[in-house]
């Protein structure tokens, strides 16, 4: 078997792995559950999920670990040095040639093949990461002080309807829309379900109302509009931090900003619109790219690039043309 490269993108909703050859052709794909050492039942459980996704990809490719000459692990929860050290120990005997970074970095090459730029991902939560022209790295991790992504939209909407119910906030169409989305009859029932001690709504269930919030904003509800605008403002603000911390703005040239994640990639996303309106004030020279590739493909490109493979247009086209079906990436 020819030399193969491995890209892994591990998050809370799923873990995905791709195996490709030096030409960019994907030979195998696998997916499993939560690969975040902070979000799984325990760090060992996260490792098991990551390895399960890899084993599935290798099995589909008819390959073994020995065939992997380079691997890029982009893992949610690699936020502190001890997190990276944990994964280094867990993977050392299995994949000796590897790089391990936060999952936020996975998307950079999806829009910037050079790997230099900023990735802004807003899915269930948000991840922002940047690589500067001299290789400097910065990712938001636990520095983010605002709830962002679908959970951010949900939490702010939940706050708004509770305040309105108590007469402490503005009336909003979300008061009817949120309970209706969950098949509930009132804000009181929604509050109980979101906060009760037993049988409370899970994070994915809470995040599920994000599309209701953006649809209500699109319909003109002032409270929902402000929630959406605040989301865009927060994402742009942290992208600015990433740019400054990695030296991307000091040269005064163009700065690639890759947008990814379900909240930003939704058709006519008002959050993306709000972010793009704010972005120039925080990232001078920003050139936005909507990612045409899933983050795990960016991880595979990282593995190729770090292995010295030129990421030509032909390699990118081959990778895109051999991706698994869209359903593989859905959560």
PDB file of C-alpha atoms in Angstrom:
ATOM      1  CA  UNK A   1       0.000   0.000   0.000  1.00  0.00           C
ATOM      2  CA  UNK A   2       1.282   3.491  -0.860  1.00  0.00           C
ATOM      3  CA  UNK A   3       1.971   6.029   1.896  1.00  0.00           C
ATOM      4  CA  UNK A   4      -1.171   7.473   3.442  1.00  0.00           C
ATOM      5  CA  UNK A   5      -1.961  10.617   5.394  1.00  0.00           C
ATOM      6  CA  UNK A   6      -4.503  10.948   8.215  1.00  0.00           C
ATOM      7  CA  UNK A   7      -6.640  13.900   9.217  1.00  0.00           C
ATOM      8  CA  UNK A   8      -8.814  13.822  12.338  1.00  0.00           C
ATOM      9  CA  UNK A   9     -11.355  16.413  13.480  1.00  0.00           C
ATOM     10  CA  UNK A  10     -12.761  15.603  16.937  1.00  0.00           C
ATOM     11  CA  UNK A  11     -15.588  17.573  18.487  1.00  0.00           C
ATOM     12  CA  UNK A  12     -18.466  17.101  20.875  1.00  0.00           C
ATOM     13  CA  UNK A  13     -21.054  16.181  18.276  1.00  0.00           C
ATOM     14  CA  UNK A  14     -18.828  13.749  16.389  1.00  0.00           C
ATOM     15  CA  UNK A  15     -15.319  12.712  15.473  1.00  0.00           C
ATOM     16  CA  UNK A  16     -14.398  12.338  11.798  1.00  0.00           C
ATOM     17  CA  UNK A  17     -11.282  10.837  10.226  1.00  0.00           C
ATOM     18  CA  UNK A  18     -10.072  10.833   6.624  1.00  0.00           C
ATOM     19  CA  UNK A  19      -7.244   8.819   5.094  1.00  0.00           C
ATOM     20  CA  UNK A  20      -5.815  10.036   1.790  1.00  0.00           C
ATOM     21  CA  UNK A  21      -2.841   9.380  -0.459  1.00  0.00           C
ATOM     22  CA  UNK A  22      -0.148  11.832  -1.523  1.00  0.00           C
ATOM     23  CA  UNK A  23      -2.257  12.944  -4.498  1.00  0.00           C
ATOM     24  CA  UNK A  24      -5.143  13.932  -2.229  1.00  0.00           C
ATOM     25  CA  UNK A  25      -7.418  11.018  -3.089  1.00  0.00           C
ATOM     26  CA  UNK A  26      -9.455   9.968  -0.065  1.00  0.00           C
ATOM     27  CA  UNK A  27      -9.173   6.224   0.456  1.00  0.00           C
ATOM     28  CA  UNK A  28     -11.203   5.884   3.649  1.00  0.00           C
ATOM     29  CA  UNK A  29     -13.457   7.778   6.040  1.00  0.00           C
ATOM     30  CA  UNK A  30     -14.705   6.994   9.512  1.00  0.00           C
ATOM     31  CA  UNK A  31     -16.729   8.695  12.206  1.00  0.00           C
ATOM     32  CA  UNK A  32     -17.610   8.131  15.831  1.00  0.00           C
ATOM     33  CA  UNK A  33     -18.797  10.039  18.891  1.00  0.00           C
ATOM     34  CA  UNK A  34     -17.431  12.739  21.190  1.00  0.00           C
ATOM     35  CA  UNK A  35     -13.650  13.076  21.003  1.00  0.00           C
ATOM     36  CA  UNK A  36     -13.362  16.036  23.374  1.00  0.00           C
ATOM     37  CA  UNK A  37     -11.587  15.118  26.634  1.00  0.00           C
ATOM     38  CA  UNK A  38     -13.650  17.811  28.360  1.00  0.00           C
ATOM     39  CA  UNK A  39     -16.963  16.672  26.889  1.00  0.00           C
ATOM     40  CA  UNK A  40     -16.732  12.867  26.885  1.00  0.00           C
ATOM     41  CA  UNK A  41     -17.515  10.661  29.876  1.00  0.00           C
ATOM     42  CA  UNK A  42     -13.773  10.732  30.567  1.00  0.00           C
ATOM     43  CA  UNK A  43     -10.535  11.333  28.666  1.00  0.00           C
ATOM     44  CA  UNK A  44     -10.159   7.605  27.986  1.00  0.00           C
ATOM     45  CA  UNK A  45     -13.600   7.619  26.363  1.00  0.00           C
ATOM     46  CA  UNK A  46     -12.550  10.493  24.086  1.00  0.00           C
ATOM     47  CA  UNK A  47      -9.424   8.598  23.032  1.00  0.00           C
ATOM     48  CA  UNK A  48     -11.520   5.507  22.309  1.00  0.00           C
ATOM     49  CA  UNK A  49     -13.831   7.502  20.036  1.00  0.00           C
ATOM     50  CA  UNK A  50     -10.927   9.079  18.135  1.00  0.00           C
ATOM     51  CA  UNK A  51      -9.299   5.687  17.613  1.00  0.00           C
ATOM     52  CA  UNK A  52     -12.635   4.191  16.537  1.00  0.00           C
ATOM     53  CA  UNK A  53     -13.051   6.817  13.802  1.00  0.00           C
ATOM     54  CA  UNK A  54      -9.491   6.207  12.597  1.00  0.00           C
ATOM     55  CA  UNK A  55      -9.917   2.430  12.602  1.00  0.00           C
ATOM     56  CA  UNK A  56     -13.106   2.793  10.540  1.00  0.00           C
ATOM     57  CA  UNK A  57     -11.294   4.985   7.999  1.00  0.00           C
ATOM     58  CA  UNK A  58      -8.367   2.562   7.800  1.00  0.00           C
ATOM     59  CA  UNK A  59     -10.697  -0.406   7.386  1.00  0.00           C
ATOM     60  CA  UNK A  60     -12.484   1.303   4.507  1.00  0.00           C
ATOM     61  CA  UNK A  61      -9.113   2.060   2.923  1.00  0.00           C
ATOM     62  CA  UNK A  62      -7.916  -1.504   3.414  1.00  0.00           C
ATOM     63  CA  UNK A  63      -4.923  -0.101   5.278  1.00  0.00           C
ATOM     64  CA  UNK A  64      -3.262  -0.317   8.685  1.00  0.00           C
ATOM     65  CA  UNK A  65      -1.661   2.166  11.051  1.00  0.00           C
ATOM     66  CA  UNK A  66       1.733   1.274   9.605  1.00  0.00           C
ATOM     67  CA  UNK A  67       0.651   2.809   6.278  1.00  0.00           C
ATOM     68  CA  UNK A  68       0.196   6.277   7.865  1.00  0.00           C
ATOM     69  CA  UNK A  69       3.276   8.449   7.290  1.00  0.00           C
ATOM     70  CA  UNK A  70       1.792  11.697   8.583  1.00  0.00           C
ATOM     71  CA  UNK A  71      -1.190  12.589  10.755  1.00  0.00           C
ATOM     72  CA  UNK A  72      -2.844  15.821  11.873  1.00  0.00           C
ATOM     73  CA  UNK A  73      -5.060  15.587  14.944  1.00  0.00           C
ATOM     74  CA  UNK A  74      -7.327  18.589  15.384  1.00  0.00           C
ATOM     75  CA  UNK A  75      -9.097  17.949  18.654  1.00  0.00           C
ATOM     76  CA  UNK A  76     -11.651  19.898  20.662  1.00  0.00           C
ATOM     77  CA  UNK A  77     -10.404  20.234  24.216  1.00  0.00           C
ATOM     78  CA  UNK A  78      -6.721  20.713  23.375  1.00  0.00           C
ATOM     79  CA  UNK A  79      -6.815  24.012  25.224  1.00  0.00           C
ATOM     80  CA  UNK A  80      -3.877  23.871  27.644  1.00  0.00           C
ATOM     81  CA  UNK A  81      -0.372  22.338  27.551  1.00  0.00           C
ATOM     82  CA  UNK A  82      -1.462  19.439  29.746  1.00  0.00           C
ATOM     83  CA  UNK A  83      -4.276  18.622  27.301  1.00  0.00           C
ATOM     84  CA  UNK A  84      -1.836  18.366  24.443  1.00  0.00           C
ATOM     85  CA  UNK A  85       0.543  16.324  26.621  1.00  0.00           C
ATOM     86  CA  UNK A  86      -2.301  13.911  27.393  1.00  0.00           C
ATOM     87  CA  UNK A  87      -2.935  13.327  23.699  1.00  0.00           C
ATOM     88  CA  UNK A  88       0.786  13.089  22.933  1.00  0.00           C
ATOM     89  CA  UNK A  89       1.028  10.227  25.419  1.00  0.00           C
ATOM     90  CA  UNK A  90      -2.153   8.578  24.156  1.00  0.00           C
ATOM     91  CA  UNK A  91      -1.043   8.626  20.502  1.00  0.00           C
ATOM     92  CA  UNK A  92       2.737   8.279  20.735  1.00  0.00           C
ATOM     93  CA  UNK A  93       2.895   4.514  20.269  1.00  0.00           C
ATOM     94  CA  UNK A  94       0.270   4.485  17.542  1.00  0.00           C
ATOM     95  CA  UNK A  95       1.092   7.470  15.306  1.00  0.00           C
ATOM     96  CA  UNK A  96       4.698   8.608  15.805  1.00  0.00           C
ATOM     97  CA  UNK A  97       4.554  11.177  12.994  1.00  0.00           C
ATOM     98  CA  UNK A  98       1.776  13.547  14.013  1.00  0.00           C
ATOM     99  CA  UNK A  99       0.772  17.067  14.994  1.00  0.00           C
ATOM    100  CA  UNK A 100      -1.807  17.803  17.672  1.00  0.00           C
ATOM    101  CA  UNK A 101      -3.730  21.079  17.842  1.00  0.00           C
ATOM    102  CA  UNK A 102      -7.120  22.392  18.897  1.00  0.00           C
ATOM    103  CA  UNK A 103      -9.898  21.624  16.419  1.00  0.00           C
ATOM    104  CA  UNK A 104     -10.214  25.305  15.591  1.00  0.00           C
ATOM    105  CA  UNK A 105      -7.152  25.035  13.340  1.00  0.00           C
ATOM    106  CA  UNK A 106      -8.714  22.367  11.135  1.00  0.00           C
ATOM    107  CA  UNK A 107     -10.653  24.805   8.993  1.00  0.00           C
ATOM    108  CA  UNK A 108      -7.841  27.211   8.067  1.00  0.00           C
ATOM    109  CA  UNK A 109      -6.639  25.220   5.054  1.00  0.00           C
ATOM    110  CA  UNK A 110     -10.250  24.730   3.939  1.00  0.00           C
ATOM    111  CA  UNK A 111     -10.113  28.287   2.635  1.00  0.00           C
ATOM    112  CA  UNK A 112      -6.406  29.141   2.829  1.00  0.00           C
ATOM    113  CA  UNK A 113      -4.274  26.259   1.461  1.00  0.00           C
ATOM    114  CA  UNK A 114      -1.143  27.970   2.807  1.00  0.00           C
ATOM    115  CA  UNK A 115      -2.441  27.383   6.329  1.00  0.00           C
ATOM    116  CA  UNK A 116      -1.862  31.043   7.189  1.00  0.00           C
ATOM    117  CA  UNK A 117      -4.988  32.875   8.280  1.00  0.00           C
ATOM    118  CA  UNK A 118      -7.904  32.721  10.683  1.00  0.00           C
ATOM    119  CA  UNK A 119     -10.641  30.113  11.030  1.00  0.00           C
ATOM    120  CA  UNK A 120     -13.936  31.148  12.595  1.00  0.00           C
ATOM    121  CA  UNK A 121     -16.148  28.143  13.277  1.00  0.00           C
ATOM    122  CA  UNK A 122     -19.633  28.508  14.722  1.00  0.00           C
ATOM    123  CA  UNK A 123     -21.509  25.252  15.043  1.00  0.00           C
ATOM    124  CA  UNK A 124     -22.910  23.951  18.324  1.00  0.00           C
ATOM    125  CA  UNK A 125     -20.303  26.170  19.997  1.00  0.00           C
ATOM    126  CA  UNK A 126     -17.579  28.377  18.526  1.00  0.00           C
ATOM    127  CA  UNK A 127     -13.889  27.837  17.850  1.00  0.00           C
ATOM    128  CA  UNK A 128     -11.511  30.492  16.561  1.00  0.00           C
ATOM    129  CA  UNK A 129      -7.884  29.837  15.673  1.00  0.00           C
ATOM    130  CA  UNK A 130      -5.146  31.529  13.670  1.00  0.00           C
ATOM    131  CA  UNK A 131      -1.722  30.813  12.246  1.00  0.00           C
ATOM    132  CA  UNK A 132       0.520  33.769  11.448  1.00  0.00           C
ATOM    133  CA  UNK A 133       3.051  34.195   8.637  1.00  0.00           C
ATOM    134  CA  UNK A 134       5.912  33.234  10.976  1.00  0.00           C
ATOM    135  CA  UNK A 135       4.063  30.185  12.302  1.00  0.00           C
ATOM    136  CA  UNK A 136       2.716  31.797  15.469  1.00  0.00           C
ATOM    137  CA  UNK A 137      -0.443  30.096  16.739  1.00  0.00           C
ATOM    138  CA  UNK A 138      -3.397  31.324  18.797  1.00  0.00           C
ATOM    139  CA  UNK A 139      -6.738  29.718  19.535  1.00  0.00           C
ATOM    140  CA  UNK A 140      -9.609  31.013  21.616  1.00  0.00           C
ATOM    141  CA  UNK A 141     -10.056  27.962  23.847  1.00  0.00           C
ATOM    142  CA  UNK A 142     -11.222  29.048  27.294  1.00  0.00           C
ATOM    143  CA  UNK A 143     -10.402  32.688  26.549  1.00  0.00           C
ATOM    144  CA  UNK A 144     -13.820  33.149  24.979  1.00  0.00           C
ATOM    145  CA  UNK A 145     -15.985  35.009  27.473  1.00  0.00           C
ATOM    146  CA  UNK A 146     -19.202  35.018  25.439  1.00  0.00           C
ATOM    147  CA  UNK A 147     -21.458  32.102  24.548  1.00  0.00           C
ATOM    148  CA  UNK A 148     -21.262  31.735  20.767  1.00  0.00           C
ATOM    149  CA  UNK A 149     -22.526  29.399  18.097  1.00  0.00           C
ATOM    150  CA  UNK A 150     -25.899  27.667  18.345  1.00  0.00           C
ATOM    151  CA  UNK A 151     -25.604  27.437  22.135  1.00  0.00           C
ATOM    152  CA  UNK A 152     -24.909  31.165  22.282  1.00  0.00           C
ATOM    153  CA  UNK A 153     -27.988  31.959  20.238  1.00  0.00           C
ATOM    154  CA  UNK A 154     -30.060  29.607  22.385  1.00  0.00           C
ATOM    155  CA  UNK A 155     -28.827  30.922  25.731  1.00  0.00           C
ATOM    156  CA  UNK A 156     -29.412  34.566  24.792  1.00  0.00           C
ATOM    157  CA  UNK A 157     -32.872  33.752  23.437  1.00  0.00           C
ATOM    158  CA  UNK A 158     -33.682  31.824  26.615  1.00  0.00           C
ATOM    159  CA  UNK A 159     -32.575  34.796  28.700  1.00  0.00           C
ATOM    160  CA  UNK A 160     -34.693  37.157  26.596  1.00  0.00           C
ATOM    161  CA  UNK A 161     -37.922  35.180  26.905  1.00  0.00           C
ATOM    162  CA  UNK A 162     -37.475  34.692  30.648  1.00  0.00           C
ATOM    163  CA  UNK A 163     -36.907  38.407  31.179  1.00  0.00           C
ATOM    164  CA  UNK A 164     -39.925  39.224  29.025  1.00  0.00           C
ATOM    165  CA  UNK A 165     -42.031  36.735  31.003  1.00  0.00           C
ATOM    166  CA  UNK A 166     -41.041  38.488  34.246  1.00  0.00           C
ATOM    167  CA  UNK A 167     -41.786  41.934  32.827  1.00  0.00           C
ATOM    168  CA  UNK A 168     -38.093  42.823  32.976  1.00  0.00           C
ATOM    169  CA  UNK A 169     -37.371  42.727  29.261  1.00  0.00           C
ATOM    170  CA  UNK A 170     -38.874  43.666  25.926  1.00  0.00           C
ATOM    171  CA  UNK A 171     -41.680  41.661  24.425  1.00  0.00           C
ATOM    172  CA  UNK A 172     -40.463  39.349  21.691  1.00  0.00           C
ATOM    173  CA  UNK A 173     -41.833  36.881  19.184  1.00  0.00           C
ATOM    174  CA  UNK A 174     -39.396  34.374  20.673  1.00  0.00           C
ATOM    175  CA  UNK A 175     -41.775  34.010  23.627  1.00  0.00           C
ATOM    176  CA  UNK A 176     -44.124  32.014  21.418  1.00  0.00           C
ATOM    177  CA  UNK A 177     -41.575  30.611  18.975  1.00  0.00           C
ATOM    178  CA  UNK A 178     -39.218  28.865  21.415  1.00  0.00           C
ATOM    179  CA  UNK A 179     -41.779  26.825  23.390  1.00  0.00           C
ATOM    180  CA  UNK A 180     -43.571  25.944  20.145  1.00  0.00           C
ATOM    181  CA  UNK A 181     -40.329  24.631  18.656  1.00  0.00           C
ATOM    182  CA  UNK A 182     -40.043  22.130  21.502  1.00  0.00           C
ATOM    183  CA  UNK A 183     -43.741  21.247  21.601  1.00  0.00           C
ATOM    184  CA  UNK A 184     -44.229  23.086  24.882  1.00  0.00           C
ATOM    185  CA  UNK A 185     -47.060  25.449  25.760  1.00  0.00           C
ATOM    186  CA  UNK A 186     -45.348  28.182  27.752  1.00  0.00           C
ATOM    187  CA  UNK A 187     -42.096  29.848  28.764  1.00  0.00           C
ATOM    188  CA  UNK A 188     -42.599  28.358  32.237  1.00  0.00           C
ATOM    189  CA  UNK A 189     -42.526  24.840  30.781  1.00  0.00           C
ATOM    190  CA  UNK A 190     -39.447  25.751  28.742  1.00  0.00           C
ATOM    191  CA  UNK A 191     -37.675  27.123  31.818  1.00  0.00           C
ATOM    192  CA  UNK A 192     -38.484  23.981  33.776  1.00  0.00           C
ATOM    193  CA  UNK A 193     -37.204  21.664  31.038  1.00  0.00           C
ATOM    194  CA  UNK A 194     -33.993  23.631  30.506  1.00  0.00           C
ATOM    195  CA  UNK A 195     -33.098  23.810  34.208  1.00  0.00           C
ATOM    196  CA  UNK A 196     -34.658  20.948  36.171  1.00  0.00           C
ATOM    197  CA  UNK A 197     -32.519  18.556  38.163  1.00  0.00           C
ATOM    198  CA  UNK A 198     -33.593  15.385  36.355  1.00  0.00           C
ATOM    199  CA  UNK A 199     -34.370  14.976  32.665  1.00  0.00           C
ATOM    200  CA  UNK A 200     -33.209  18.457  31.727  1.00  0.00           C
ATOM    201  CA  UNK A 201     -32.587  19.399  28.107  1.00  0.00           C
ATOM    202  CA  UNK A 202     -29.153  18.405  26.835  1.00  0.00           C
ATOM    203  CA  UNK A 203     -26.781  20.855  25.167  1.00  0.00           C
ATOM    204  CA  UNK A 204     -27.671  19.546  21.677  1.00  0.00           C
ATOM    205  CA  UNK A 205     -31.376  19.913  22.468  1.00  0.00           C
ATOM    206  CA  UNK A 206     -30.870  23.470  23.664  1.00  0.00           C
ATOM    207  CA  UNK A 207     -28.763  24.304  20.620  1.00  0.00           C
ATOM    208  CA  UNK A 208     -31.538  22.946  18.390  1.00  0.00           C
ATOM    209  CA  UNK A 209     -33.513  26.189  18.629  1.00  0.00           C
ATOM    210  CA  UNK A 210     -30.770  28.274  16.995  1.00  0.00           C
ATOM    211  CA  UNK A 211     -32.507  28.204  13.626  1.00  0.00           C
ATOM    212  CA  UNK A 212     -35.685  29.471  15.313  1.00  0.00           C
ATOM    213  CA  UNK A 213     -33.745  32.428  16.680  1.00  0.00           C
ATOM    214  CA  UNK A 214     -32.231  33.318  13.309  1.00  0.00           C
ATOM    215  CA  UNK A 215     -35.593  32.855  11.539  1.00  0.00           C
ATOM    216  CA  UNK A 216     -37.262  35.137  14.081  1.00  0.00           C
ATOM    217  CA  UNK A 217     -34.533  37.706  13.494  1.00  0.00           C
ATOM    218  CA  UNK A 218     -35.018  37.434   9.735  1.00  0.00           C
ATOM    219  CA  UNK A 219     -38.717  38.152  10.307  1.00  0.00           C
ATOM    220  CA  UNK A 220     -37.737  41.435  11.954  1.00  0.00           C
ATOM    221  CA  UNK A 221     -38.207  40.798  15.684  1.00  0.00           C
ATOM    222  CA  UNK A 222     -36.006  43.474  17.355  1.00  0.00           C
ATOM    223  CA  UNK A 223     -34.903  41.256  20.262  1.00  0.00           C
ATOM    224  CA  UNK A 224     -33.876  38.399  17.977  1.00  0.00           C
ATOM    225  CA  UNK A 225     -32.148  40.847  15.632  1.00  0.00           C
ATOM    226  CA  UNK A 226     -30.018  42.165  18.504  1.00  0.00           C
ATOM    227  CA  UNK A 227     -29.120  38.619  19.599  1.00  0.00           C
ATOM    228  CA  UNK A 228     -27.926  37.815  16.080  1.00  0.00           C
ATOM    229  CA  UNK A 229     -25.995  41.065  15.747  1.00  0.00           C
ATOM    230  CA  UNK A 230     -24.284  40.465  19.084  1.00  0.00           C
ATOM    231  CA  UNK A 231     -23.234  36.998  17.913  1.00  0.00           C
ATOM    232  CA  UNK A 232     -21.645  38.455  14.794  1.00  0.00           C
ATOM    233  CA  UNK A 233     -19.936  41.160  16.840  1.00  0.00           C
ATOM    234  CA  UNK A 234     -18.455  38.649  19.297  1.00  0.00           C
ATOM    235  CA  UNK A 235     -17.119  36.397  16.529  1.00  0.00           C
ATOM    236  CA  UNK A 236     -15.513  39.343  14.731  1.00  0.00           C
ATOM    237  CA  UNK A 237     -14.010  40.655  17.977  1.00  0.00           C
ATOM    238  CA  UNK A 238     -12.280  37.375  18.811  1.00  0.00           C
ATOM    239  CA  UNK A 239     -11.110  37.031  15.213  1.00  0.00           C
ATOM    240  CA  UNK A 240      -9.418  40.397  15.739  1.00  0.00           C
ATOM    241  CA  UNK A 241      -7.659  39.079  18.834  1.00  0.00           C
ATOM    242  CA  UNK A 242      -6.469  36.055  16.844  1.00  0.00           C
ATOM    243  CA  UNK A 243      -5.126  38.314  14.084  1.00  0.00           C
ATOM    244  CA  UNK A 244      -3.202  40.512  16.505  1.00  0.00           C
ATOM    245  CA  UNK A 245      -1.788  37.646  18.562  1.00  0.00           C
ATOM    246  CA  UNK A 246      -0.345  35.935  15.478  1.00  0.00           C
ATOM    247  CA  UNK A 247       0.990  38.982  13.636  1.00  0.00           C
ATOM    248  CA  UNK A 248      -1.477  38.682  10.768  1.00  0.00           C
ATOM    249  CA  UNK A 249      -2.350  42.368  10.740  1.00  0.00           C
ATOM    250  CA  UNK A 250       1.131  43.816  11.338  1.00  0.00           C
ATOM    251  CA  UNK A 251       2.222  43.356   7.722  1.00  0.00           C
ATOM    252  CA  UNK A 252      -0.733  45.350   6.454  1.00  0.00           C
ATOM    253  CA  UNK A 253      -1.707  42.875   3.731  1.00  0.00           C
ATOM    254  CA  UNK A 254      -4.709  40.679   3.080  1.00  0.00           C
ATOM    255  CA  UNK A 255      -5.779  38.342   5.876  1.00  0.00           C
ATOM    256  CA  UNK A 256      -7.736  35.244   4.961  1.00  0.00           C
ATOM    257  CA  UNK A 257     -10.671  34.536   7.295  1.00  0.00           C
ATOM    258  CA  UNK A 258     -12.317  31.148   6.794  1.00  0.00           C
ATOM    259  CA  UNK A 259     -15.933  30.796   7.900  1.00  0.00           C
ATOM    260  CA  UNK A 260     -17.258  27.358   8.781  1.00  0.00           C
ATOM    261  CA  UNK A 261     -19.800  25.623  11.008  1.00  0.00           C
ATOM    262  CA  UNK A 262     -23.554  25.213  10.667  1.00  0.00           C
ATOM    263  CA  UNK A 263     -24.441  28.648  12.083  1.00  0.00           C
ATOM    264  CA  UNK A 264     -22.207  30.534   9.643  1.00  0.00           C
ATOM    265  CA  UNK A 265     -22.720  28.239   6.646  1.00  0.00           C
ATOM    266  CA  UNK A 266     -26.525  28.168   6.738  1.00  0.00           C
ATOM    267  CA  UNK A 267     -28.200  29.681   3.691  1.00  0.00           C
ATOM    268  CA  UNK A 268     -28.473  33.460   4.068  1.00  0.00           C
ATOM    269  CA  UNK A 269     -27.043  33.192   7.591  1.00  0.00           C
ATOM    270  CA  UNK A 270     -27.823  36.424   9.466  1.00  0.00           C
ATOM    271  CA  UNK A 271     -25.018  35.633  11.920  1.00  0.00           C
ATOM    272  CA  UNK A 272     -22.513  35.449   9.059  1.00  0.00           C
ATOM    273  CA  UNK A 273     -23.915  38.700   7.663  1.00  0.00           C
ATOM    274  CA  UNK A 274     -23.540  40.389  11.053  1.00  0.00           C
ATOM    275  CA  UNK A 275     -20.008  39.062  11.502  1.00  0.00           C
ATOM    276  CA  UNK A 276     -18.881  40.176   8.059  1.00  0.00           C
ATOM    277  CA  UNK A 277     -20.252  43.655   8.711  1.00  0.00           C
ATOM    278  CA  UNK A 278     -18.132  43.906  11.868  1.00  0.00           C
ATOM    279  CA  UNK A 279     -15.019  42.124  10.597  1.00  0.00           C
ATOM    280  CA  UNK A 280     -13.162  45.019   8.870  1.00  0.00           C
ATOM    281  CA  UNK A 281     -13.113  46.998  12.114  1.00  0.00           C
ATOM    282  CA  UNK A 282     -11.317  44.165  13.905  1.00  0.00           C
ATOM    283  CA  UNK A 283      -9.281  42.514  11.138  1.00  0.00           C
ATOM    284  CA  UNK A 284      -8.012  45.139   8.674  1.00  0.00           C
ATOM    285  CA  UNK A 285      -7.501  43.590   5.258  1.00  0.00           C
ATOM    286  CA  UNK A 286      -9.820  40.670   6.029  1.00  0.00           C
ATOM    287  CA  UNK A 287     -10.688  38.535   3.009  1.00  0.00           C
ATOM    288  CA  UNK A 288     -13.544  36.202   3.979  1.00  0.00           C
ATOM    289  CA  UNK A 289     -13.801  32.683   2.564  1.00  0.00           C
ATOM    290  CA  UNK A 290     -16.793  30.428   3.049  1.00  0.00           C
ATOM    291  CA  UNK A 291     -15.338  26.979   3.464  1.00  0.00           C
ATOM    292  CA  UNK A 292     -16.209  24.561   0.671  1.00  0.00           C
ATOM    293  CA  UNK A 293     -14.600  21.731   2.636  1.00  0.00           C
ATOM    294  CA  UNK A 294     -15.488  20.219   6.028  1.00  0.00           C
ATOM    295  CA  UNK A 295     -12.937  20.815   8.815  1.00  0.00           C
ATOM    296  CA  UNK A 296     -11.726  17.203   8.735  1.00  0.00           C
ATOM    297  CA  UNK A 297     -10.617  17.812   5.144  1.00  0.00           C
ATOM    298  CA  UNK A 298      -8.580  20.741   6.452  1.00  0.00           C
ATOM    299  CA  UNK A 299      -6.966  18.370   8.941  1.00  0.00           C
ATOM    300  CA  UNK A 300      -6.082  16.005   6.086  1.00  0.00           C
ATOM    301  CA  UNK A 301      -4.581  18.945   4.180  1.00  0.00           C
ATOM    302  CA  UNK A 302      -2.579  19.828   7.292  1.00  0.00           C
ATOM    303  CA  UNK A 303      -1.200  16.282   7.363  1.00  0.00           C
ATOM    304  CA  UNK A 304      -0.217  16.545   3.699  1.00  0.00           C
ATOM    305  CA  UNK A 305       1.266  20.030   4.028  1.00  0.00           C
ATOM    306  CA  UNK A 306       3.201  19.184   7.168  1.00  0.00           C
ATOM    307  CA  UNK A 307       4.513  16.130   5.343  1.00  0.00           C
ATOM    308  CA  UNK A 308       6.005  18.318   2.643  1.00  0.00           C
ATOM    309  CA  UNK A 309       3.348  17.650  -0.004  1.00  0.00           C
ATOM    310  CA  UNK A 310       2.700  20.743  -2.180  1.00  0.00           C
ATOM    311  CA  UNK A 311      -0.995  21.597  -1.872  1.00  0.00           C
ATOM    312  CA  UNK A 312      -1.590  22.293  -5.544  1.00  0.00           C
ATOM    313  CA  UNK A 313      -4.935  22.910  -7.163  1.00  0.00           C
ATOM    314  CA  UNK A 314      -4.910  19.329  -8.401  1.00  0.00           C
ATOM    315  CA  UNK A 315      -4.506  17.979  -4.850  1.00  0.00           C
ATOM    316  CA  UNK A 316      -7.328  20.180  -3.576  1.00  0.00           C
ATOM    317  CA  UNK A 317      -9.610  19.185  -6.454  1.00  0.00           C
ATOM    318  CA  UNK A 318      -8.893  15.493  -5.896  1.00  0.00           C
ATOM    319  CA  UNK A 319      -9.599  15.761  -2.187  1.00  0.00           C
ATOM    320  CA  UNK A 320     -12.859  17.603  -2.772  1.00  0.00           C
ATOM    321  CA  UNK A 321     -13.894  15.193  -5.504  1.00  0.00           C
ATOM    322  CA  UNK A 322     -13.415  12.114  -3.319  1.00  0.00           C
ATOM    323  CA  UNK A 323     -15.093  13.343  -0.130  1.00  0.00           C
ATOM    324  CA  UNK A 324     -17.703  11.087   1.475  1.00  0.00           C
ATOM    325  CA  UNK A 325     -21.368  11.950   0.851  1.00  0.00           C
ATOM    326  CA  UNK A 326     -22.760  15.019   2.620  1.00  0.00           C
ATOM    327  CA  UNK A 327     -24.677  12.823   5.068  1.00  0.00           C
ATOM    328  CA  UNK A 328     -21.368  11.589   6.498  1.00  0.00           C
ATOM    329  CA  UNK A 329     -20.643  15.031   7.939  1.00  0.00           C
ATOM    330  CA  UNK A 330     -24.121  15.801   9.304  1.00  0.00           C
ATOM    331  CA  UNK A 331     -24.738  15.834  13.047  1.00  0.00           C
TER     332      UNK A 331
END
